[in-house]
């Protein structure tokens, strides 16, 4: 199963569609496509697809559900009904999640699947995992699973979630991409048209690579000037061609 969840980083870099099943492929948008779609709406849609119950404690509680008793796939089945094709087309093409309906698995009655019988689209729990695993890797989203050990902690986490939602509802949106675009444009001299045609993963890689190169250059200059004891630094930090995935500077997307 782990092998089937692995993602080819080179294909990701070049923006190749991620083929999940014969009928489902996840697409990677360019910066220009995200701008045309609407940045806030785009990241909100991605976070909805990849959400886990811990992200929606108070909403689930108000529906009479304990988030700790709801599986990730069960939440996806609920949220899929709010995601028509015009919202998800940028990443899922002609798949209409809102048209999917729950059915018993034909080989395992204890399992539930989502399906659009007319179009032959089927999403079981494993297909769901492949979709969200790709989107999380592309957008650097790390699920934060939270469990409460007692009623006091549970109520505290629910109230904390309510306060977060209320604060976000009145907070003006600040662009996540604008400062990154400005930084790479000024530093590298890229034109806006060049940036608009970059795939999202390639663009993030540019940002991360610039930070790695800058840090490596600063360390080298410090070593040559005698201000840094070379014996006390991690030699890997001088390798500006190291895999970006090994670095901890990836930008975190927040809403």
C-alpha positions as a printed Julia matrix, in Angstrom:
255×3 Matrix{Float64}:
   0.0    0.0     0.0
   2.83   2.39    0.87
   4.29   1.99   -2.62
   0.95   2.92   -4.2
   0.89   6.12   -2.13
   4.36   7.16   -3.27
   4.51  10.17   -5.58
   7.09  10.65   -8.3
   8.77  13.93   -7.37
  10.08  14.5   -10.91
   6.58  14.15  -12.38
   5.32  16.46   -9.66
   7.99  19.02  -10.58
   6.98  18.98  -14.24
   3.26  19.25  -13.44
   2.28  15.87  -14.89
  -1.26  14.69  -14.0
  -1.33  12.18  -11.17
  -3.29   9.18  -12.4
  -5.2    7.72   -9.46
  -7.52   5.33  -11.34
  -8.57   4.84  -14.96
 -11.22   7.54  -14.5
  -9.6    9.85  -11.92
  -6.51  12.01  -12.33
  -5.41  14.85  -10.08
  -4.24  17.92  -11.99
  -1.64  20.45  -10.89
  -2.49  24.08  -11.64
  -0.12  26.82  -12.69
   0.22  30.02  -10.72
  -1.75  31.8   -13.45
  -4.61  29.31  -13.18
  -4.78  29.83   -9.42
  -4.85  33.6    -9.91
  -7.69  33.24  -12.42
  -9.59  30.87  -10.11
  -9.08  33.07   -7.06
  -6.3   32.41   -4.57
  -8.45  32.42   -1.43
 -11.11  30.22   -3.02
  -8.49  27.84   -4.38
  -6.74  27.16   -1.07
 -10.1   26.95    0.72
 -11.23  24.28   -1.75
  -7.99  22.3    -1.34
  -8.27  22.45    2.44
 -11.86  21.23    2.22
 -10.87  18.18    0.15
  -7.94  17.34    2.45
  -9.68  18.19    5.75
  -9.68  15.73    8.62
 -12.2   15.62   11.52
  -9.78  17.44   13.83
 -10.06  20.45   11.5
 -13.82  20.64   12.03
 -14.36  19.87   15.71
 -17.04  22.47   16.44
 -18.93  22.05   13.15
 -19.15  18.28   13.66
 -20.14  18.74   17.3
 -22.98  21.03   16.28
 -24.16  18.24   13.96
 -24.24  15.86   16.93
 -20.98  14.15   15.96
 -17.83  13.64   18.0
 -14.88  14.37   15.71
 -12.91  11.55   17.31
 -15.56   9.06   16.17
 -15.59  10.24   12.55
 -13.06   8.79   10.09
 -11.28  10.91    7.5
 -13.13   9.16    4.69
 -16.51   9.63    6.4
 -15.8   13.36    6.62
 -14.81  13.41    2.94
 -18.1   11.74    2.04
 -19.95  14.54    3.82
 -17.84  17.37    2.4
 -17.91  16.0    -1.14
 -21.53  17.11   -1.45
 -20.36  20.74   -1.11
 -17.83  20.41   -3.93
 -19.43  20.6    -7.4
 -17.28  20.31  -10.49
 -16.98  24.07  -11.05
 -15.18  24.3    -7.68
 -12.81  21.35   -8.14
 -12.25  21.3   -11.9
  -8.86  22.99  -11.48
  -7.54  19.89   -9.65
  -9.99  17.09  -10.5
 -10.98  17.87  -14.09
 -14.44  16.6   -15.02
 -15.0   14.68  -11.76
 -18.09  16.01   -9.97
 -17.7   15.1    -6.3
 -21.17  16.44   -5.49
 -22.69  13.85   -7.85
 -21.16  10.92   -5.95
 -23.47   8.83   -3.79
 -22.65   6.26   -1.09
 -23.03   2.56   -1.89
 -22.07  -0.69   -0.25
 -18.88  -2.14   -1.67
 -19.89  -4.99   -4.05
 -17.25  -7.34   -2.6
 -17.4   -6.16    1.0
 -20.81  -5.07    2.36
 -19.13  -3.63    5.47
 -17.35  -1.04    3.33
 -18.89   2.11    1.87
 -17.78   3.65   -1.42
 -18.69   6.81   -3.26
 -19.73   6.35   -6.87
 -21.19   8.07   -9.9
 -22.69   5.02  -11.58
 -23.48   6.77  -14.87
 -19.91   7.99  -15.35
 -18.17   4.98  -13.85
 -16.4    7.0   -11.15
 -15.69   5.14   -7.92
 -13.89   6.47   -4.85
 -13.2    4.03   -2.06
 -11.09   4.8     0.99
  -7.82   3.91   -0.74
  -8.59   6.05   -3.81
  -9.45   8.88   -1.42
  -6.1    8.43    0.33
  -4.23   8.65   -2.98
  -6.04  11.87   -3.91
  -5.5   13.66   -0.61
  -1.95  12.34   -0.22
  -1.04  13.97   -3.54
  -2.77  17.26   -2.71
  -1.13  17.41    0.72
   2.32  16.84   -0.74
   1.75  19.42   -3.46
   0.54  22.07   -0.99
   2.76  21.07    1.95
  -0.24  20.31    4.16
   0.47  18.22    7.27
  -2.68  16.9     9.0
  -2.87  17.79   12.69
  -4.68  14.99   14.47
  -6.02  15.95   17.9
  -7.54  13.65   20.5
  -9.04  14.6    23.85
  -8.39  12.32   26.81
 -11.29  13.64   28.87
 -14.46  15.75   28.64
 -12.74  18.91   29.88
 -10.12  18.73   27.14
 -12.76  17.9    24.54
 -14.87  20.92   25.46
 -11.78  23.13   25.53
 -10.72  22.05   22.03
 -14.23  22.56   20.67
 -14.43  26.07   22.13
 -10.94  26.86   20.84
 -12.06  25.77   17.38
 -15.13  28.04   17.61
 -12.92  31.0    18.47
 -10.58  30.22   15.58
 -13.46  30.13   13.11
 -14.92  33.37   14.47
 -11.55  35.13   14.23
 -10.99  33.9    10.67
 -14.48  35.03    9.63
 -13.69  38.67   10.39
 -10.0   38.67    9.47
  -9.23  40.22    6.06
  -7.59  37.8     3.68
  -3.87  38.32    3.09
  -2.39  36.79   -0.04
  -0.14  33.81    0.61
   1.34  33.82   -2.89
   1.94  37.56   -3.46
   5.05  37.93   -1.22
   6.49  34.68   -2.59
   5.94  35.81   -6.19
   7.49  39.19   -5.42
  10.5   37.54   -3.75
  11.31  35.13   -6.57
  10.65  37.8    -9.21
  13.06  40.31   -7.65
  15.69  37.76   -6.66
  15.75  35.78   -9.91
  14.56  38.43  -12.35
  11.68  36.26  -13.55
   8.98  37.98  -15.58
   5.4   37.83  -14.33
   4.44  35.8   -17.41
   7.16  33.25  -16.59
   5.87  32.91  -13.02
   2.24  32.64  -14.17
   3.2   29.64  -16.32
   5.04  27.82  -13.53
   3.32  24.82  -11.99
   2.7   25.19   -8.28
   5.25  22.6    -7.16
   7.93  24.1    -9.41
   7.22  27.55   -7.99
   7.43  26.31   -4.38
  10.65  24.52   -5.27
  12.11  27.8    -6.57
  11.32  29.49   -3.26
  12.79  26.66   -1.22
  15.88  26.36   -3.41
  16.57  30.1    -3.14
  16.52  29.84    0.65
  18.85  26.83    0.6
  21.32  28.58   -1.73
  21.2   31.79    0.3
  21.86  29.91    3.56
  24.7   27.87    2.01
  26.35  31.0     0.59
  26.09  32.78    3.95
  27.67  29.82    5.75
  30.52  29.63    3.23
  31.2   33.35    3.54
  31.21  33.01    7.32
  33.66  30.11    7.15
  36.0   31.91    4.76
  35.97  35.07    6.89
  36.7   33.09   10.04
  33.48  34.13   11.75
  32.13  30.57   11.72
  33.94  27.47   12.98
  33.52  25.04   10.08
  33.98  22.06   12.39
  30.76  22.99   14.19
  28.39  23.19   11.24
  26.48  20.47    9.44
  28.33  19.97    6.14
  25.03  19.07    4.44
  23.95  22.69    4.87
  26.7   23.7     2.44
  25.25  21.48   -0.3
  22.84  23.79   -2.12
  21.92  20.98   -4.53
  20.54  18.74   -1.79
  16.91  17.59   -2.11
  14.49  20.32   -1.09
  12.43  17.7     0.76
  15.28  17.32    3.25
  15.04  20.99    4.17
  12.58  22.49    6.68
  12.0   25.82    4.94
   8.88  24.91    2.95
   6.21  27.62    3.14
   3.14  26.62    5.12
  -0.25  27.48    3.65
  -2.7   28.83    6.19
  -6.22  30.21    5.91
